[in-house]
Coordinates of N, CA and C and ligand atoms in Angstrom, one line a residue:
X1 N 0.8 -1.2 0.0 CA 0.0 0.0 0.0 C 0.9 1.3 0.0
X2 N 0.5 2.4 -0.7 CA 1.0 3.4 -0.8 C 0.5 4.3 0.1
X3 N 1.4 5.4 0.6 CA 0.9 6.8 1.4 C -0.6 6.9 1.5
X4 N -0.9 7.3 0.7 CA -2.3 7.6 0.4 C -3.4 6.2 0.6
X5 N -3.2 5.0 0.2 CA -3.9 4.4 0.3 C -4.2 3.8 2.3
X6 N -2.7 4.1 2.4 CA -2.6 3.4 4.0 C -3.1 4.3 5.0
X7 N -3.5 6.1 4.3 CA -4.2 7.2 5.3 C -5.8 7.0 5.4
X8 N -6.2 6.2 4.0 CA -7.1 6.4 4.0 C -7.8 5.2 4.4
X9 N -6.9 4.1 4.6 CA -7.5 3.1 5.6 C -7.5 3.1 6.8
X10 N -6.7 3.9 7.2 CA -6.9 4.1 8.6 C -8.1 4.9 9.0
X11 N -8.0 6.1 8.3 CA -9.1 6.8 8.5 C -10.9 6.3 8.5
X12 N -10.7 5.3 7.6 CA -11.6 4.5 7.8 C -11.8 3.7 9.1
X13 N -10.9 2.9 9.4 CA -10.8 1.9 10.4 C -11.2 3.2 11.7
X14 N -10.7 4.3 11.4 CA -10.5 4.7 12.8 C -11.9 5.6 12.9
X15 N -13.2 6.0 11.9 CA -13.7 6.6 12.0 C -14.8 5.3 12.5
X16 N -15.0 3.7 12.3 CA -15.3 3.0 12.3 C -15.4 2.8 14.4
X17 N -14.2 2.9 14.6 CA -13.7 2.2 15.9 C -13.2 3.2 16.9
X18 N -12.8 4.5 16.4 CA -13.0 5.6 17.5 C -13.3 5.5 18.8
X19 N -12.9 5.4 20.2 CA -13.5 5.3 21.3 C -14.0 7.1 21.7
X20 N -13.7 7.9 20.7 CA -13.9 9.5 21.5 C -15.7 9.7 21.9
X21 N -15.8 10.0 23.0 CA -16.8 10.2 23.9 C -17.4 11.2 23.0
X22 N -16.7 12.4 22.2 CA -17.4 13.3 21.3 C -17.7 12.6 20.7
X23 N -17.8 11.8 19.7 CA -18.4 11.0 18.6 C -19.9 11.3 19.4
X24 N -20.7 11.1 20.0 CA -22.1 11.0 20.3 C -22.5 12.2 19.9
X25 N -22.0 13.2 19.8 CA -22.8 14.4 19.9 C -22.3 15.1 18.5
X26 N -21.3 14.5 17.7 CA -20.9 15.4 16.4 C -21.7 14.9 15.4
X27 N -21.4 15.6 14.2 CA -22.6 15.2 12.9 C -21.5 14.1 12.3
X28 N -20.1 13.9 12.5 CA -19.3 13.0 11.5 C -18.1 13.7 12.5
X29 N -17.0 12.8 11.7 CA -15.5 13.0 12.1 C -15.2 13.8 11.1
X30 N -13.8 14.6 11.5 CA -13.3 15.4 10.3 C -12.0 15.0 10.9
X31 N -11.4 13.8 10.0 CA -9.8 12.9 10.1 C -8.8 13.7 9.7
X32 N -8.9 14.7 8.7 CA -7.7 15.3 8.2 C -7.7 15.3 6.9
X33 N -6.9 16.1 6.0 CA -7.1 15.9 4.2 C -6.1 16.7 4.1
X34 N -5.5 16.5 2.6 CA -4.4 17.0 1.7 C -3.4 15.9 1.6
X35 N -2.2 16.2 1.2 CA -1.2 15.3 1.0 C -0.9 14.0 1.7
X36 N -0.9 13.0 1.2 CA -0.7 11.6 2.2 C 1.1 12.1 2.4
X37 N 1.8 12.6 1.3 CA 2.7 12.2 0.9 C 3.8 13.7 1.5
X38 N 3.0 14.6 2.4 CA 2.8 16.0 2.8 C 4.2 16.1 3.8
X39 N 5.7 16.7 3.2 CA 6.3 17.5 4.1 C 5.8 18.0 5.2
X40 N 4.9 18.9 5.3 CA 4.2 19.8 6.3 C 3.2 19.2 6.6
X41 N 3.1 19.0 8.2 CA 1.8 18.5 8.6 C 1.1 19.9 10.0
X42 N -0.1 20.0 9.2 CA -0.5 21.1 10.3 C -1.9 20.6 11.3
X43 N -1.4 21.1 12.3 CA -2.2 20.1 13.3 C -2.5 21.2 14.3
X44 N -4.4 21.4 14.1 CA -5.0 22.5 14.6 C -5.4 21.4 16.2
X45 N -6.6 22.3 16.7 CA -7.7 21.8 17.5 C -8.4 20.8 17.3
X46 N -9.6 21.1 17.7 CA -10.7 20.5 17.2 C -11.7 20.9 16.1
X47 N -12.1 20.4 15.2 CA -13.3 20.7 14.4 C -14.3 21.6 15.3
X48 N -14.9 22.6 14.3 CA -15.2 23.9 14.4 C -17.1 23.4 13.9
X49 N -18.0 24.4 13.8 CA -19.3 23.7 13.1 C -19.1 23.6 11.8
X50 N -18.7 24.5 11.1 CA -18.4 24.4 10.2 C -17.5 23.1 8.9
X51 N -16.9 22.5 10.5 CA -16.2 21.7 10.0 C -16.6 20.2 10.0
X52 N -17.4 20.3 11.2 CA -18.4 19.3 11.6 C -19.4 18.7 10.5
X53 N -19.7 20.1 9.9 CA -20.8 19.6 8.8 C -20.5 19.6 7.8
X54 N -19.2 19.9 7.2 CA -18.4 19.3 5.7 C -17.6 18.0 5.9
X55 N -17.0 17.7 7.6 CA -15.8 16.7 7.5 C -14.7 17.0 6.7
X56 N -14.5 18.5 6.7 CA -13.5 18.6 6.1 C -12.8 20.0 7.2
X57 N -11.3 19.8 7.7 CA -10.7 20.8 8.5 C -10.7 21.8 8.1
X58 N -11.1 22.6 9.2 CA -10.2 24.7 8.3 C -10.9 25.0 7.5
X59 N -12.5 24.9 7.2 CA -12.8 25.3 6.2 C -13.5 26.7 6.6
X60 N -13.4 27.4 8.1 CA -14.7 28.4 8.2 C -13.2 29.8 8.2
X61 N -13.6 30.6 9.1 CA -12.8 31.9 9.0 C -11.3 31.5 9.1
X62 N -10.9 30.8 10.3 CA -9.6 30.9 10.8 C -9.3 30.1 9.4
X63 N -9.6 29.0 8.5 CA -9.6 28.6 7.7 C -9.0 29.3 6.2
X64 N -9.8 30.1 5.8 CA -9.1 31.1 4.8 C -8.4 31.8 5.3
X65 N -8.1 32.1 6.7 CA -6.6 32.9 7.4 C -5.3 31.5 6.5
X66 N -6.3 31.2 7.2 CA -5.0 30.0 7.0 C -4.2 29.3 5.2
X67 N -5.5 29.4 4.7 CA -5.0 29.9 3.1 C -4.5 31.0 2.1
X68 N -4.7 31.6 3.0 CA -3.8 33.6 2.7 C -2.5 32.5 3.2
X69 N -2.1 32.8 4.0 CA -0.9 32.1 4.8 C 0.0 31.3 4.0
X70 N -1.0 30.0 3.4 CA -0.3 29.2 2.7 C 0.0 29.6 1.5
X71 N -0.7 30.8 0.9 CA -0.3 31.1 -0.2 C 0.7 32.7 -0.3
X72 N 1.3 33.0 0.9 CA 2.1 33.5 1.3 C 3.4 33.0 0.8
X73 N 3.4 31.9 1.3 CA 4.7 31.1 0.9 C 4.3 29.7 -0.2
X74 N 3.7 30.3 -1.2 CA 3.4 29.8 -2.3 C 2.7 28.0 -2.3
X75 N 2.1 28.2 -1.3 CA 2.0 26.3 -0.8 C 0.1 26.6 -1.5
X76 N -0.3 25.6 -1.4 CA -1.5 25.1 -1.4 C -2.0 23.8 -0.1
X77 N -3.6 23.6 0.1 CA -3.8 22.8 0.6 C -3.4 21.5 0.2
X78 N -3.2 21.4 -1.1 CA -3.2 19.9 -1.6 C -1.4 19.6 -1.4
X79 N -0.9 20.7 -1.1 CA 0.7 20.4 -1.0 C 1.2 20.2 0.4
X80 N -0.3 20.2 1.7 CA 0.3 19.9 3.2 C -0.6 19.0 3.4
X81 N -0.5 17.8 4.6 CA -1.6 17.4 5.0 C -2.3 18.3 6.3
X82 N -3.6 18.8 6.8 CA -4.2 19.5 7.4 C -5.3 18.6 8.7
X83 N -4.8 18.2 9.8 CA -5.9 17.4 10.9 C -5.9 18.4 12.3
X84 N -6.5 17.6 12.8 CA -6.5 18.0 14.3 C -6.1 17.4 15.3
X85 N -5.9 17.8 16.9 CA -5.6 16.9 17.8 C -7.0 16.0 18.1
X86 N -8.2 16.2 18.0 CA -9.4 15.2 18.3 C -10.1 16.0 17.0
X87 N -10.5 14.2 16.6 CA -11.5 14.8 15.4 C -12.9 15.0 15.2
X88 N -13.1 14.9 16.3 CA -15.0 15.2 16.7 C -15.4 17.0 17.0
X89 N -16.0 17.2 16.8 CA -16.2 18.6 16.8 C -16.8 18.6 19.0
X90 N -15.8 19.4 19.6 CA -16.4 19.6 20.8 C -17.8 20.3 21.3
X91 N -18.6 19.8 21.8 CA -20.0 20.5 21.8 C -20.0 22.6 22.2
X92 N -20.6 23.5 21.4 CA -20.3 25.0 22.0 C -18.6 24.9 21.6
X93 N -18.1 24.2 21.1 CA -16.3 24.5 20.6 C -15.5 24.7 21.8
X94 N -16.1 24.4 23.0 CA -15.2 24.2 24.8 C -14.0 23.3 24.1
X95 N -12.9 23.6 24.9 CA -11.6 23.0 24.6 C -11.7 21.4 25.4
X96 N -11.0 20.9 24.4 CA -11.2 19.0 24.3 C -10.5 18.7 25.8
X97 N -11.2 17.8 26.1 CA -10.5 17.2 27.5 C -9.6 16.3 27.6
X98 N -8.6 16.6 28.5 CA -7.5 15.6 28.2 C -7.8 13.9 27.5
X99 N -9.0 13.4 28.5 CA -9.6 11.7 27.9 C -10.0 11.8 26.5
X100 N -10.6 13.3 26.0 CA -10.6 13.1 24.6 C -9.6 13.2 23.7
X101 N -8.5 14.2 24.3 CA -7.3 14.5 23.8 C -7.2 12.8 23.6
X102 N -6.6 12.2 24.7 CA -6.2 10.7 24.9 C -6.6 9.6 23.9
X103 N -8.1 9.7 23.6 CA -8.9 9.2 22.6 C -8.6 9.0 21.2
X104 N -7.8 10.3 20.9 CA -8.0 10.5 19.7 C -6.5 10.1 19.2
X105 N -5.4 9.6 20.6 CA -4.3 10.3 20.2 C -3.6 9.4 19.5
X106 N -4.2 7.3 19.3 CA -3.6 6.9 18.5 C -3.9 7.1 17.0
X107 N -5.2 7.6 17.2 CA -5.4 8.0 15.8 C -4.2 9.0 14.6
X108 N -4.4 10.0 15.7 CA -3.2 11.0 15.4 C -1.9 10.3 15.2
X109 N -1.5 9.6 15.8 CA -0.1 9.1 16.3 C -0.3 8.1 14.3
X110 N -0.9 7.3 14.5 CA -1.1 6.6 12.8 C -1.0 7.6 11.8
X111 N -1.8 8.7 11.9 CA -1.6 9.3 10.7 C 0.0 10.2 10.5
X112 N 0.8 10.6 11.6 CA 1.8 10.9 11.8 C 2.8 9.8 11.0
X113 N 2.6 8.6 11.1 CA 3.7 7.2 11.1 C 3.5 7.3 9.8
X114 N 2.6 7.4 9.4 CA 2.0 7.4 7.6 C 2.7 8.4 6.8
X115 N 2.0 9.6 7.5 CA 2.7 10.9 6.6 C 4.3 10.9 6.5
X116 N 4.9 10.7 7.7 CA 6.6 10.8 8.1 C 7.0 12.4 7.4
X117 N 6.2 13.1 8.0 CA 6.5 15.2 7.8 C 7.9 14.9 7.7
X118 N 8.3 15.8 7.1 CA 9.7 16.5 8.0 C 9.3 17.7 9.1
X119 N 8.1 18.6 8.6 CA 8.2 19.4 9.7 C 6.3 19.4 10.4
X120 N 6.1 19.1 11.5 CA 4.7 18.9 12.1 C 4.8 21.0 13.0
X121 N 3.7 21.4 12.2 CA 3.2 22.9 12.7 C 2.1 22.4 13.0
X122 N 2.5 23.6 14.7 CA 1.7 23.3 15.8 C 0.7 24.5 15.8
X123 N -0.9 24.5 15.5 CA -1.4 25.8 15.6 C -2.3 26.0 16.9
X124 N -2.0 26.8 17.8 CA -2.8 27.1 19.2 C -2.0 26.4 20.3
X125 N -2.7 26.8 21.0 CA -2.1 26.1 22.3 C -2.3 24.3 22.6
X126 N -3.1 24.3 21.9 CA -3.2 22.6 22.0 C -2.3 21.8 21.5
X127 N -2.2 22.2 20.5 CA -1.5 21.2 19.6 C 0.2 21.1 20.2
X128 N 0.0 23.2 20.8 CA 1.5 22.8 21.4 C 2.0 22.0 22.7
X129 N 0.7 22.1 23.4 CA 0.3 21.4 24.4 C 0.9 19.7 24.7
X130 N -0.3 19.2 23.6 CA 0.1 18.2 23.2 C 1.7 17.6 23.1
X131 N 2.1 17.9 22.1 CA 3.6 17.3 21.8 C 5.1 18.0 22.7
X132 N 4.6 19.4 23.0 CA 5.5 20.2 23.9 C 4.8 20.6 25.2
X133 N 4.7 19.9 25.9 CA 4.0 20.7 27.5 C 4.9 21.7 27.7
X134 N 4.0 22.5 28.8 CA 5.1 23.1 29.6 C 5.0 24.5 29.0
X135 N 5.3 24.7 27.5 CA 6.0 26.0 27.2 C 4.5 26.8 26.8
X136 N 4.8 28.3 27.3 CA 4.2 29.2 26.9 C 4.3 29.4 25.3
X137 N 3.1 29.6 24.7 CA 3.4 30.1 23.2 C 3.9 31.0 22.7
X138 N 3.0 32.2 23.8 CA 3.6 33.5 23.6 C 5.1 33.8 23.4
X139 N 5.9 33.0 24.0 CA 7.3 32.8 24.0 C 7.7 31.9 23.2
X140 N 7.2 31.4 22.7 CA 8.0 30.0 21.4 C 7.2 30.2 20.1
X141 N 6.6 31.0 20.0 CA 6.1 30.9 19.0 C 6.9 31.5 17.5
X142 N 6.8 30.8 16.6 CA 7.5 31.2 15.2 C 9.3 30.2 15.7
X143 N 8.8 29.6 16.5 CA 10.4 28.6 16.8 C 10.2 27.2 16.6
X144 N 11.3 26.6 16.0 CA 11.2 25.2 15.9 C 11.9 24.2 17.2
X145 N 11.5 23.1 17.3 CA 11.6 22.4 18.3 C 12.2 20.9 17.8
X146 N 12.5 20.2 18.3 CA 13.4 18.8 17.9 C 13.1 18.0 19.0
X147 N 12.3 16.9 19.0 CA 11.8 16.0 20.0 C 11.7 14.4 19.5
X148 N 11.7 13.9 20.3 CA 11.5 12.3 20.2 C 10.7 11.4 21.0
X149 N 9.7 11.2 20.2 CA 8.8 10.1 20.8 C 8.7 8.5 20.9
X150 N 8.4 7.8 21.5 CA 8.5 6.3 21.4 C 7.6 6.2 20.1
X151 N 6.5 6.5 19.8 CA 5.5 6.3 18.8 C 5.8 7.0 17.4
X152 N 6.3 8.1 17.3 CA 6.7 8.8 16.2 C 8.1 9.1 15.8
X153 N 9.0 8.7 16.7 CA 10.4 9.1 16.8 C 10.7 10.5 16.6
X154 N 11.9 10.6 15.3 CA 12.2 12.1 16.0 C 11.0 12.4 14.9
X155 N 11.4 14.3 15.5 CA 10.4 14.8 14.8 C 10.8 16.9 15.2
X156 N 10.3 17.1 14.3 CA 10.6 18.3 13.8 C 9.2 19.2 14.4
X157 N 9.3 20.1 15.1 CA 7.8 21.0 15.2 C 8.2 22.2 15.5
X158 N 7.6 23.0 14.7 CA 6.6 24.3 14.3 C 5.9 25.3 14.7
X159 N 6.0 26.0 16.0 CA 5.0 26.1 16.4 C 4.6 27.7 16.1
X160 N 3.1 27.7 15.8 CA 2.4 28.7 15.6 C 1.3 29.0 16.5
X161 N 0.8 30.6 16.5 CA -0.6 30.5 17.2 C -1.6 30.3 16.3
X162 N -2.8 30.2 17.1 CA -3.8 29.1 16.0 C -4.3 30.8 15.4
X163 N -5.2 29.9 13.6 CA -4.9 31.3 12.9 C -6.4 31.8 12.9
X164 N -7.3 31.6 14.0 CA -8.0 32.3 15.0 C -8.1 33.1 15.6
X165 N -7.0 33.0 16.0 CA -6.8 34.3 17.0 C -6.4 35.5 16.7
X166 N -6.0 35.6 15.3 CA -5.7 36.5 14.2 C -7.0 37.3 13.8
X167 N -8.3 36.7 14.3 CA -9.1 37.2 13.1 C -9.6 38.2 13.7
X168 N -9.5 38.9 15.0 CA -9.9 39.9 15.7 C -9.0 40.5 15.9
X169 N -7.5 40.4 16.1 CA -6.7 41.3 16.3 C -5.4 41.3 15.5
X170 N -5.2 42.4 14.9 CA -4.4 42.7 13.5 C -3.1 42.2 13.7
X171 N -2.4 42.5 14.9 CA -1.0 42.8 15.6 C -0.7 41.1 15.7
X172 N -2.1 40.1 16.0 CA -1.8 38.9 15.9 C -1.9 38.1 14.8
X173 N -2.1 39.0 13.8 CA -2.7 38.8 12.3 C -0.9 38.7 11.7
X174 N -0.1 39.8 12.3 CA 1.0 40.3 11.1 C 1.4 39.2 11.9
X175 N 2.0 38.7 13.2 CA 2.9 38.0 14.0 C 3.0 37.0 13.2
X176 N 1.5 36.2 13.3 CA 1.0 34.8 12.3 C 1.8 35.0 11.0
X177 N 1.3 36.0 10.1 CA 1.8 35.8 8.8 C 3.7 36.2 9.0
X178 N 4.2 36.8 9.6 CA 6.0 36.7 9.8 C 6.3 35.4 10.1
X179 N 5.9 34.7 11.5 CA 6.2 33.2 12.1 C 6.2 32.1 10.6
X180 N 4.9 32.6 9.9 CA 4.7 31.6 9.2 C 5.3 31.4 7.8
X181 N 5.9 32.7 7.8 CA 7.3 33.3 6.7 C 8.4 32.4 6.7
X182 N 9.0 31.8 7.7 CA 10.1 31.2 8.3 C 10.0 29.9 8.5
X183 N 8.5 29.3 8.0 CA 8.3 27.7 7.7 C 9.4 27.2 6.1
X184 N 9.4 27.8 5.2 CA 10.7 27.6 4.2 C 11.7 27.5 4.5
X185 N 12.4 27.9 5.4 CA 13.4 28.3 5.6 C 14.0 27.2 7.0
X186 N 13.2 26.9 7.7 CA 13.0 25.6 8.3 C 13.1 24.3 7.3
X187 N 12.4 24.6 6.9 CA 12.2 22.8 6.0 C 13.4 22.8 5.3
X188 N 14.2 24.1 4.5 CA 14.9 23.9 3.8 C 16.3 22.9 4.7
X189 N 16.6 23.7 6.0 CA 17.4 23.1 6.8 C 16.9 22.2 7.0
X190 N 15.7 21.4 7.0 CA 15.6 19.7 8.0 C 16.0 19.0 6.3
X191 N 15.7 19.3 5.5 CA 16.2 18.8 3.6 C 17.2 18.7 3.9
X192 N 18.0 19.8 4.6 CA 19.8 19.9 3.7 C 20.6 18.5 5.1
X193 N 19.9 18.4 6.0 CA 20.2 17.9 7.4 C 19.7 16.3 7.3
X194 N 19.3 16.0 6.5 CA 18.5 14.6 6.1 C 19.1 14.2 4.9
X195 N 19.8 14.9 4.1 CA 20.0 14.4 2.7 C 21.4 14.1 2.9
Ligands
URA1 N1 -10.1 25.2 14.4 C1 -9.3 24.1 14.5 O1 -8.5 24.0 15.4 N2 -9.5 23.1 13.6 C2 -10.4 23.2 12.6 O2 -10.5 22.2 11.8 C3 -11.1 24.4 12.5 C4 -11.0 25.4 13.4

């Protein structure tokens, strides 16, 4: 099986067998989409309503932030893969609880083994949460990080604020699009450092 074929059995299997407690209350999962084969993997929150009711990530406001952005530095959706840390939409969009975090995380963890990024961008505090405890965003943000997991090994991350938080205040609008300037220029080093 190829990249693509092995994302999308999983995604099956896992939309099938999910134990996440949100599954009761969402309209569908929203697993992730774009590149099986995706350098960049960007890994928001949770599914939004909007997202809920297409199954597809990023598609409401912070969403087109997030395609300005990509087309910033000349990318497209179909050139990154795009998921979440839980793929059930949270009821009122309350932030996921750690047992759902937990829930979802071998899901996440498969789709990571599959893709094999070179660089995993972290958007919000969850995501940063997730793979880097501890650190303030405000202070790491637009910085890369070098970690290693028993389940994913090494790994490359990204971290950004989620492109949300942008959409009310300007000052966090320019920060976003600078941080997110300096994803080229990252990857180019994890390329030259791998090859
Ligand atoms: N916010 C997220 O974190 N993920 C989405 O898919 C949409 C909005």
């Amino acid at each position: 099986m190829d990249k693509k074929e092995s994302l999308a059995t999983l995604n099956e299997k896992m939309m099938r067998e999910c134990t996440c407690a949100l599954r009761a209350e969402a309209t569908q999962a929203v697993p992730g989409k774009g590149s099986a084969s995706a350098e960049i993997l960007f890994i928001g929150e949770a599914p939004g309503k909007k997202e809920d009711e297409s199954g597809v990530p990023f598609v409401g406001a912070a969403g087109k932030f997030l395609d300005e952005m990509l087309s910033s530095i000349s990318l497209k959706r179909e050139d990154i893969y795009i998921t979440n840390i839980v793929k059930y939409r949270p009821p009122d969009n309350r932030d996921p609880s750690p047992e759902e975090i937990a829930a979802c995380r071998e899901w996440l963890s498969e789709q990571i083994q599959i893709i094999q990024p070179k660089i995993i961008v972290t958007l919000g505090r969850h995501a940063l949460e997730h793979f880097i405890p501890g650190e303030k965003i405000s202070l790491v943000h637009g910085q890369a990080f070098h970690r290693v997991f028993p389940d994913i090994g090494e790994q490359v991350f990204f971290v950004l604020y989620h492109p949300a938080a942008a959409l009310y205040n300007g000052s966090m609008r320019a920060t976003l699009l600078e941080d997110f300037k300096k994803i080229p220029r990252v990857l180019e080093k994890i390329r030259k450092n791998s090859s």
